[in-house]
């Protein structure tokens, strides 16, 4: 058999098997060096190449399997109270004839459980699996930041704090009964936000991630949907804030050589104004008397977040997580603002846009 005949017939066979040897680790085409090869020789080498390919994808396959298993354990805990409610509703419905108002309440609960909860579970699975797949790899300092190692180390530390805070938050949610409507705030949005953070670090070369296109695509769709309603939320509170957000978005798409600083300055100012608007000095000083809530006689960010969250939810479950999320965002800002051309040349407009969209999710969590 000639080399030409072998190329055509065997590659076609591979395509029918839905396996492209050109994508394998050791490129099957390298075995075509001989001018003459019989069918047995080809199949032997082809089988060997397939074996090497399968072995090469085993690490990421195990990472995804472990992540899915971990997420399933968490979800099973979250489902327990709703399964209890469902069984009680069935018993109650069979035992007595309910007033119309009670029937409406049960109908609403049923719709939440059959429509909203599956959607929440899907969002959680996608974002949490994406996060664990990246998290299982090692953090590295990319070459373009070698002269800014202190910034990279700060980013790594803030990322670890954020991840640990998310795990603590997940355990709290799993071990306590919360309403279905609270799941996005306490579980979904935090996971999407942290997953977005790790996605940015991946794009900035801090993680060497064995990419899974399907999971990446599904996560980005969930992320985009989560950040899209920020403008609507902001406009309901203060229309002038839209100018800061739009200014940041327009700046990174411009040709202005100083666009990174302009974008980050606008988005940082927007975060600050929102937090101070929701928790002004006068209210904090009236209700928070202990020294731990102040620095240089000014209310700390944590004091303001504590007031915002307890006013809204009646508890401070999200305070630590949002505080760590802000710290991680600020650390990302420092990386983008690192002052050399070599650093900025490694960052795309798309990466900066992703950072801004990530901040939008935080803003929605503060304003909703």
PDB file of C-alpha atoms in Angstrom, residues 39-240:
ATOM      1  CA  UNK A  39      -2.640  -2.625   7.458  1.00  0.00           C
ATOM      2  CA  UNK A  40      -1.368  -4.349  10.597  1.00  0.00           C
ATOM      3  CA  UNK A  41       1.476  -1.844  11.057  1.00  0.00           C
ATOM      4  CA  UNK A  42      -0.890   1.069  10.651  1.00  0.00           C
ATOM      5  CA  UNK A  43      -3.514  -0.258  13.066  1.00  0.00           C
ATOM      6  CA  UNK A  44      -0.860  -1.082  15.653  1.00  0.00           C
ATOM      7  CA  UNK A  45       0.528   2.468  15.549  1.00  0.00           C
ATOM      8  CA  UNK A  46      -2.943   3.977  15.393  1.00  0.00           C
ATOM      9  CA  UNK A  47      -4.068   2.010  18.478  1.00  0.00           C
ATOM     10  CA  UNK A  48      -0.935   3.092  20.311  1.00  0.00           C
ATOM     11  CA  UNK A  49      -1.611   6.740  19.443  1.00  0.00           C
ATOM     12  CA  UNK A  50      -5.232   6.464  20.621  1.00  0.00           C
ATOM     13  CA  UNK A  51      -4.070   4.967  23.925  1.00  0.00           C
ATOM     14  CA  UNK A  52      -1.686   7.907  24.462  1.00  0.00           C
ATOM     15  CA  UNK A  53      -4.460  10.377  23.624  1.00  0.00           C
ATOM     16  CA  UNK A  54      -6.868   8.829  26.130  1.00  0.00           C
ATOM     17  CA  UNK A  55      -4.166   8.879  28.816  1.00  0.00           C
ATOM     18  CA  UNK A  56      -3.482  12.560  28.079  1.00  0.00           C
ATOM     19  CA  UNK A  57      -7.107  13.581  28.758  1.00  0.00           C
ATOM     20  CA  UNK A  58      -7.530  11.483  31.886  1.00  0.00           C
ATOM     21  CA  UNK A  59      -6.388  14.242  34.311  1.00  0.00           C
ATOM     22  CA  UNK A  60      -9.023  16.770  33.173  1.00  0.00           C
ATOM     23  CA  UNK A  61     -11.650  14.025  33.005  1.00  0.00           C
ATOM     24  CA  UNK A  62     -10.946  13.130  36.644  1.00  0.00           C
ATOM     25  CA  UNK A  63     -11.041  16.806  37.652  1.00  0.00           C
ATOM     26  CA  UNK A  64     -14.474  17.242  36.105  1.00  0.00           C
ATOM     27  CA  UNK A  65     -15.770  14.003  37.617  1.00  0.00           C
ATOM     28  CA  UNK A  66     -14.544  15.040  41.088  1.00  0.00           C
ATOM     29  CA  UNK A  67     -16.080  18.506  40.679  1.00  0.00           C
ATOM     30  CA  UNK A  68     -19.448  17.100  39.638  1.00  0.00           C
ATOM     31  CA  UNK A  69     -19.443  14.675  42.571  1.00  0.00           C
ATOM     32  CA  UNK A  70     -18.660  17.498  45.017  1.00  0.00           C
ATOM     33  CA  UNK A  71     -21.434  19.642  43.568  1.00  0.00           C
ATOM     34  CA  UNK A  72     -23.938  16.796  43.743  1.00  0.00           C
ATOM     35  CA  UNK A  73     -23.233  16.366  47.454  1.00  0.00           C
ATOM     36  CA  UNK A  74     -23.900  20.046  48.073  1.00  0.00           C
ATOM     37  CA  UNK A  75     -27.058  20.040  45.979  1.00  0.00           C
ATOM     38  CA  UNK A  76     -28.406  16.994  47.804  1.00  0.00           C
ATOM     39  CA  UNK A  77     -28.148  18.928  51.082  1.00  0.00           C
ATOM     40  CA  UNK A  78     -29.859  21.956  49.558  1.00  0.00           C
ATOM     41  CA  UNK A  79     -32.707  19.822  48.247  1.00  0.00           C
ATOM     42  CA  UNK A  80     -33.545  18.228  51.629  1.00  0.00           C
ATOM     43  CA  UNK A  81     -35.789  21.014  53.013  1.00  0.00           C
ATOM     44  CA  UNK A  82     -37.689  21.287  49.726  1.00  0.00           C
ATOM     45  CA  UNK A  83     -38.223  17.552  49.555  1.00  0.00           C
ATOM     46  CA  UNK A  84     -39.602  17.734  53.101  1.00  0.00           C
ATOM     47  CA  UNK A  85     -41.919  20.577  52.106  1.00  0.00           C
ATOM     48  CA  UNK A  86     -43.144  18.677  49.046  1.00  0.00           C
ATOM     49  CA  UNK A  87     -44.020  15.573  51.079  1.00  0.00           C
ATOM     50  CA  UNK A  88     -45.855  17.652  53.682  1.00  0.00           C
ATOM     51  CA  UNK A  89     -47.821  19.462  50.961  1.00  0.00           C
ATOM     52  CA  UNK A  90     -48.950  16.144  49.499  1.00  0.00           C
ATOM     53  CA  UNK A  91     -50.108  14.897  52.922  1.00  0.00           C
ATOM     54  CA  UNK A  92     -51.861  18.175  53.682  1.00  0.00           C
ATOM     55  CA  UNK A  93     -53.593  18.286  50.330  1.00  0.00           C
ATOM     56  CA  UNK A  94     -54.959  14.761  50.744  1.00  0.00           C
ATOM     57  CA  UNK A  95     -56.120  15.398  54.322  1.00  0.00           C
ATOM     58  CA  UNK A  96     -58.120  18.635  54.083  1.00  0.00           C
ATOM     59  CA  UNK A  97     -59.841  20.938  51.663  1.00  0.00           C
ATOM     60  CA  UNK A  98     -57.771  24.122  51.586  1.00  0.00           C
ATOM     61  CA  UNK A  99     -59.011  27.718  51.301  1.00  0.00           C
ATOM     62  CA  UNK A 100     -58.338  29.385  47.953  1.00  0.00           C
ATOM     63  CA  UNK A 101     -55.594  31.603  49.355  1.00  0.00           C
ATOM     64  CA  UNK A 102     -53.707  28.602  50.752  1.00  0.00           C
ATOM     65  CA  UNK A 103     -54.126  26.787  47.441  1.00  0.00           C
ATOM     66  CA  UNK A 104     -52.575  29.767  45.644  1.00  0.00           C
ATOM     67  CA  UNK A 105     -49.613  29.749  48.019  1.00  0.00           C
ATOM     68  CA  UNK A 106     -49.056  26.036  47.490  1.00  0.00           C
ATOM     69  CA  UNK A 107     -49.389  26.482  43.725  1.00  0.00           C
ATOM     70  CA  UNK A 108     -46.747  29.227  43.806  1.00  0.00           C
ATOM     71  CA  UNK A 109     -44.460  27.009  45.887  1.00  0.00           C
ATOM     72  CA  UNK A 110     -44.982  24.128  43.485  1.00  0.00           C
ATOM     73  CA  UNK A 111     -44.151  26.304  40.471  1.00  0.00           C
ATOM     74  CA  UNK A 112     -40.989  27.501  42.189  1.00  0.00           C
ATOM     75  CA  UNK A 113     -39.909  23.955  42.924  1.00  0.00           C
ATOM     76  CA  UNK A 114     -40.655  22.594  39.447  1.00  0.00           C
ATOM     77  CA  UNK A 115     -39.471  25.555  37.354  1.00  0.00           C
ATOM     78  CA  UNK A 116     -37.042  27.763  39.259  1.00  0.00           C
ATOM     79  CA  UNK A 117     -35.170  25.166  41.278  1.00  0.00           C
ATOM     80  CA  UNK A 118     -34.046  23.064  38.275  1.00  0.00           C
ATOM     81  CA  UNK A 119     -32.808  26.251  36.585  1.00  0.00           C
ATOM     82  CA  UNK A 120     -30.859  27.205  39.711  1.00  0.00           C
ATOM     83  CA  UNK A 121     -29.357  23.726  39.925  1.00  0.00           C
ATOM     84  CA  UNK A 122     -28.220  23.954  36.296  1.00  0.00           C
ATOM     85  CA  UNK A 123     -26.567  27.343  36.884  1.00  0.00           C
ATOM     86  CA  UNK A 124     -24.881  26.025  40.009  1.00  0.00           C
ATOM     87  CA  UNK A 125     -23.587  22.887  38.294  1.00  0.00           C
ATOM     88  CA  UNK A 126     -22.153  24.802  35.338  1.00  0.00           C
ATOM     89  CA  UNK A 127     -20.406  27.535  37.352  1.00  0.00           C
ATOM     90  CA  UNK A 128     -19.208  25.237  40.159  1.00  0.00           C
ATOM     91  CA  UNK A 129     -17.870  22.579  37.772  1.00  0.00           C
ATOM     92  CA  UNK A 130     -16.079  25.230  35.717  1.00  0.00           C
ATOM     93  CA  UNK A 131     -14.590  26.678  38.917  1.00  0.00           C
ATOM     94  CA  UNK A 132     -13.352  23.355  40.312  1.00  0.00           C
ATOM     95  CA  UNK A 133     -11.815  22.369  36.969  1.00  0.00           C
ATOM     96  CA  UNK A 134      -9.638  25.506  36.966  1.00  0.00           C
ATOM     97  CA  UNK A 135      -9.040  25.496  40.714  1.00  0.00           C
ATOM     98  CA  UNK A 136      -7.446  22.043  40.571  1.00  0.00           C
ATOM     99  CA  UNK A 137      -4.507  23.443  38.579  1.00  0.00           C
ATOM    100  CA  UNK A 138      -1.607  25.391  40.084  1.00  0.00           C
ATOM    101  CA  UNK A 139      -1.350  29.183  40.236  1.00  0.00           C
ATOM    102  CA  UNK A 140       1.718  30.505  38.390  1.00  0.00           C
ATOM    103  CA  UNK A 141       3.114  34.001  37.848  1.00  0.00           C
ATOM    104  CA  UNK A 142       3.160  34.691  34.087  1.00  0.00           C
ATOM    105  CA  UNK A 143       6.362  35.915  32.496  1.00  0.00           C
ATOM    106  CA  UNK A 144       5.012  39.381  31.725  1.00  0.00           C
ATOM    107  CA  UNK A 145       4.533  39.994  35.487  1.00  0.00           C
ATOM    108  CA  UNK A 146       7.974  38.890  36.617  1.00  0.00           C
ATOM    109  CA  UNK A 147       8.834  42.499  37.482  1.00  0.00           C
ATOM    110  CA  UNK A 148       5.579  42.848  39.441  1.00  0.00           C
ATOM    111  CA  UNK A 149       5.671  39.744  41.623  1.00  0.00           C
ATOM    112  CA  UNK A 150       4.266  41.585  44.637  1.00  0.00           C
ATOM    113  CA  UNK A 151       1.110  42.402  42.676  1.00  0.00           C
ATOM    114  CA  UNK A 152       0.831  38.780  41.537  1.00  0.00           C
ATOM    115  CA  UNK A 153       1.269  37.459  45.086  1.00  0.00           C
ATOM    116  CA  UNK A 154      -1.421  39.846  46.377  1.00  0.00           C
ATOM    117  CA  UNK A 155      -3.740  38.620  43.650  1.00  0.00           C
ATOM    118  CA  UNK A 156      -3.027  34.997  44.549  1.00  0.00           C
ATOM    119  CA  UNK A 157      -3.708  35.635  48.252  1.00  0.00           C
ATOM    120  CA  UNK A 158      -6.942  37.516  47.587  1.00  0.00           C
ATOM    121  CA  UNK A 159      -8.042  34.732  45.229  1.00  0.00           C
ATOM    122  CA  UNK A 160      -7.424  32.097  47.920  1.00  0.00           C
ATOM    123  CA  UNK A 161      -9.398  34.156  50.445  1.00  0.00           C
ATOM    124  CA  UNK A 162     -12.259  34.536  47.979  1.00  0.00           C
ATOM    125  CA  UNK A 163     -12.349  30.818  47.187  1.00  0.00           C
ATOM    126  CA  UNK A 164     -12.284  29.850  50.881  1.00  0.00           C
ATOM    127  CA  UNK A 165     -15.044  32.353  51.630  1.00  0.00           C
ATOM    128  CA  UNK A 166     -17.166  30.838  48.854  1.00  0.00           C
ATOM    129  CA  UNK A 167     -16.691  27.355  50.308  1.00  0.00           C
ATOM    130  CA  UNK A 168     -17.728  28.618  53.731  1.00  0.00           C
ATOM    131  CA  UNK A 169     -20.765  30.330  52.233  1.00  0.00           C
ATOM    132  CA  UNK A 170     -21.734  27.151  50.363  1.00  0.00           C
ATOM    133  CA  UNK A 171     -21.597  25.139  53.587  1.00  0.00           C
ATOM    134  CA  UNK A 172     -23.783  27.691  55.392  1.00  0.00           C
ATOM    135  CA  UNK A 173     -26.370  27.591  52.611  1.00  0.00           C
ATOM    136  CA  UNK A 174     -26.309  23.788  52.433  1.00  0.00           C
ATOM    137  CA  UNK A 175     -26.722  23.377  56.199  1.00  0.00           C
ATOM    138  CA  UNK A 176     -29.513  25.939  56.642  1.00  0.00           C
ATOM    139  CA  UNK A 177     -33.001  26.206  55.243  1.00  0.00           C
ATOM    140  CA  UNK A 178     -33.247  29.188  52.896  1.00  0.00           C
ATOM    141  CA  UNK A 179     -36.090  30.142  50.584  1.00  0.00           C
ATOM    142  CA  UNK A 180     -35.926  29.252  46.906  1.00  0.00           C
ATOM    143  CA  UNK A 181     -35.868  32.945  46.003  1.00  0.00           C
ATOM    144  CA  UNK A 182     -32.707  33.401  48.095  1.00  0.00           C
ATOM    145  CA  UNK A 183     -30.739  30.699  46.251  1.00  0.00           C
ATOM    146  CA  UNK A 184     -29.481  33.059  43.505  1.00  0.00           C
ATOM    147  CA  UNK A 185     -28.163  35.553  46.053  1.00  0.00           C
ATOM    148  CA  UNK A 186     -26.565  33.090  48.472  1.00  0.00           C
ATOM    149  CA  UNK A 187     -25.423  30.375  46.087  1.00  0.00           C
ATOM    150  CA  UNK A 188     -25.706  31.028  42.334  1.00  0.00           C
ATOM    151  CA  UNK A 189     -24.333  34.562  41.965  1.00  0.00           C
ATOM    152  CA  UNK A 190     -21.401  33.961  44.336  1.00  0.00           C
ATOM    153  CA  UNK A 191     -20.364  30.866  42.344  1.00  0.00           C
ATOM    154  CA  UNK A 192     -20.711  32.704  39.028  1.00  0.00           C
ATOM    155  CA  UNK A 193     -18.683  35.626  40.378  1.00  0.00           C
ATOM    156  CA  UNK A 194     -15.826  33.445  41.643  1.00  0.00           C
ATOM    157  CA  UNK A 195     -15.879  31.347  38.457  1.00  0.00           C
ATOM    158  CA  UNK A 196     -15.606  34.579  36.458  1.00  0.00           C
ATOM    159  CA  UNK A 197     -12.634  35.599  38.598  1.00  0.00           C
ATOM    160  CA  UNK A 198     -10.828  32.347  37.854  1.00  0.00           C
ATOM    161  CA  UNK A 199     -11.725  32.658  34.168  1.00  0.00           C
ATOM    162  CA  UNK A 200      -9.982  36.039  34.050  1.00  0.00           C
ATOM    163  CA  UNK A 201      -6.915  34.566  35.779  1.00  0.00           C
ATOM    164  CA  UNK A 202      -6.909  31.733  33.238  1.00  0.00           C
ATOM    165  CA  UNK A 203      -6.999  34.226  30.351  1.00  0.00           C
ATOM    166  CA  UNK A 204      -4.201  36.227  31.995  1.00  0.00           C
ATOM    167  CA  UNK A 205      -2.092  33.005  32.089  1.00  0.00           C
ATOM    168  CA  UNK A 206      -2.108  32.521  35.871  1.00  0.00           C
ATOM    169  CA  UNK A 207      -3.581  29.047  35.370  1.00  0.00           C
ATOM    170  CA  UNK A 208      -2.780  26.474  32.693  1.00  0.00           C
ATOM    171  CA  UNK A 209      -6.245  25.107  32.206  1.00  0.00           C
ATOM    172  CA  UNK A 210      -7.021  22.006  30.122  1.00  0.00           C
ATOM    173  CA  UNK A 211      -9.918  23.602  28.321  1.00  0.00           C
ATOM    174  CA  UNK A 212     -13.304  21.929  27.945  1.00  0.00           C
ATOM    175  CA  UNK A 213     -15.102  23.907  25.238  1.00  0.00           C
ATOM    176  CA  UNK A 214     -18.614  22.814  26.189  1.00  0.00           C
ATOM    177  CA  UNK A 215     -18.276  23.744  29.866  1.00  0.00           C
ATOM    178  CA  UNK A 216     -16.497  27.014  28.985  1.00  0.00           C
ATOM    179  CA  UNK A 217     -19.241  27.998  26.546  1.00  0.00           C
ATOM    180  CA  UNK A 218     -22.086  27.147  28.934  1.00  0.00           C
ATOM    181  CA  UNK A 219     -20.436  29.041  31.779  1.00  0.00           C
ATOM    182  CA  UNK A 220     -19.925  32.168  29.668  1.00  0.00           C
ATOM    183  CA  UNK A 221     -23.600  32.120  28.677  1.00  0.00           C
ATOM    184  CA  UNK A 222     -24.616  31.926  32.342  1.00  0.00           C
ATOM    185  CA  UNK A 223     -22.161  34.704  33.197  1.00  0.00           C
ATOM    186  CA  UNK A 224     -23.431  36.980  30.435  1.00  0.00           C
ATOM    187  CA  UNK A 225     -27.032  36.470  31.509  1.00  0.00           C
ATOM    188  CA  UNK A 226     -26.139  37.227  35.136  1.00  0.00           C
ATOM    189  CA  UNK A 227     -24.410  40.515  34.280  1.00  0.00           C
ATOM    190  CA  UNK A 228     -26.883  41.769  31.660  1.00  0.00           C
ATOM    191  CA  UNK A 229     -29.440  43.234  34.087  1.00  0.00           C
ATOM    192  CA  UNK A 230     -26.947  45.492  35.888  1.00  0.00           C
ATOM    193  CA  UNK A 231     -27.889  48.588  33.872  1.00  0.00           C
ATOM    194  CA  UNK A 232     -31.564  48.133  34.700  1.00  0.00           C
ATOM    195  CA  UNK A 233     -30.807  47.718  38.409  1.00  0.00           C
ATOM    196  CA  UNK A 234     -28.523  50.763  38.469  1.00  0.00           C
ATOM    197  CA  UNK A 235     -30.963  53.016  36.591  1.00  0.00           C
ATOM    198  CA  UNK A 236     -33.690  52.318  39.163  1.00  0.00           C
ATOM    199  CA  UNK A 237     -31.492  53.732  41.928  1.00  0.00           C
ATOM    200  CA  UNK A 238     -29.411  56.477  40.303  1.00  0.00           C
ATOM    201  CA  UNK A 239     -29.385  57.213  36.569  1.00  0.00           C
ATOM    202  CA  UNK A 240     -26.147  59.204  36.899  1.00  0.00           C
TER     203      UNK A 240
END
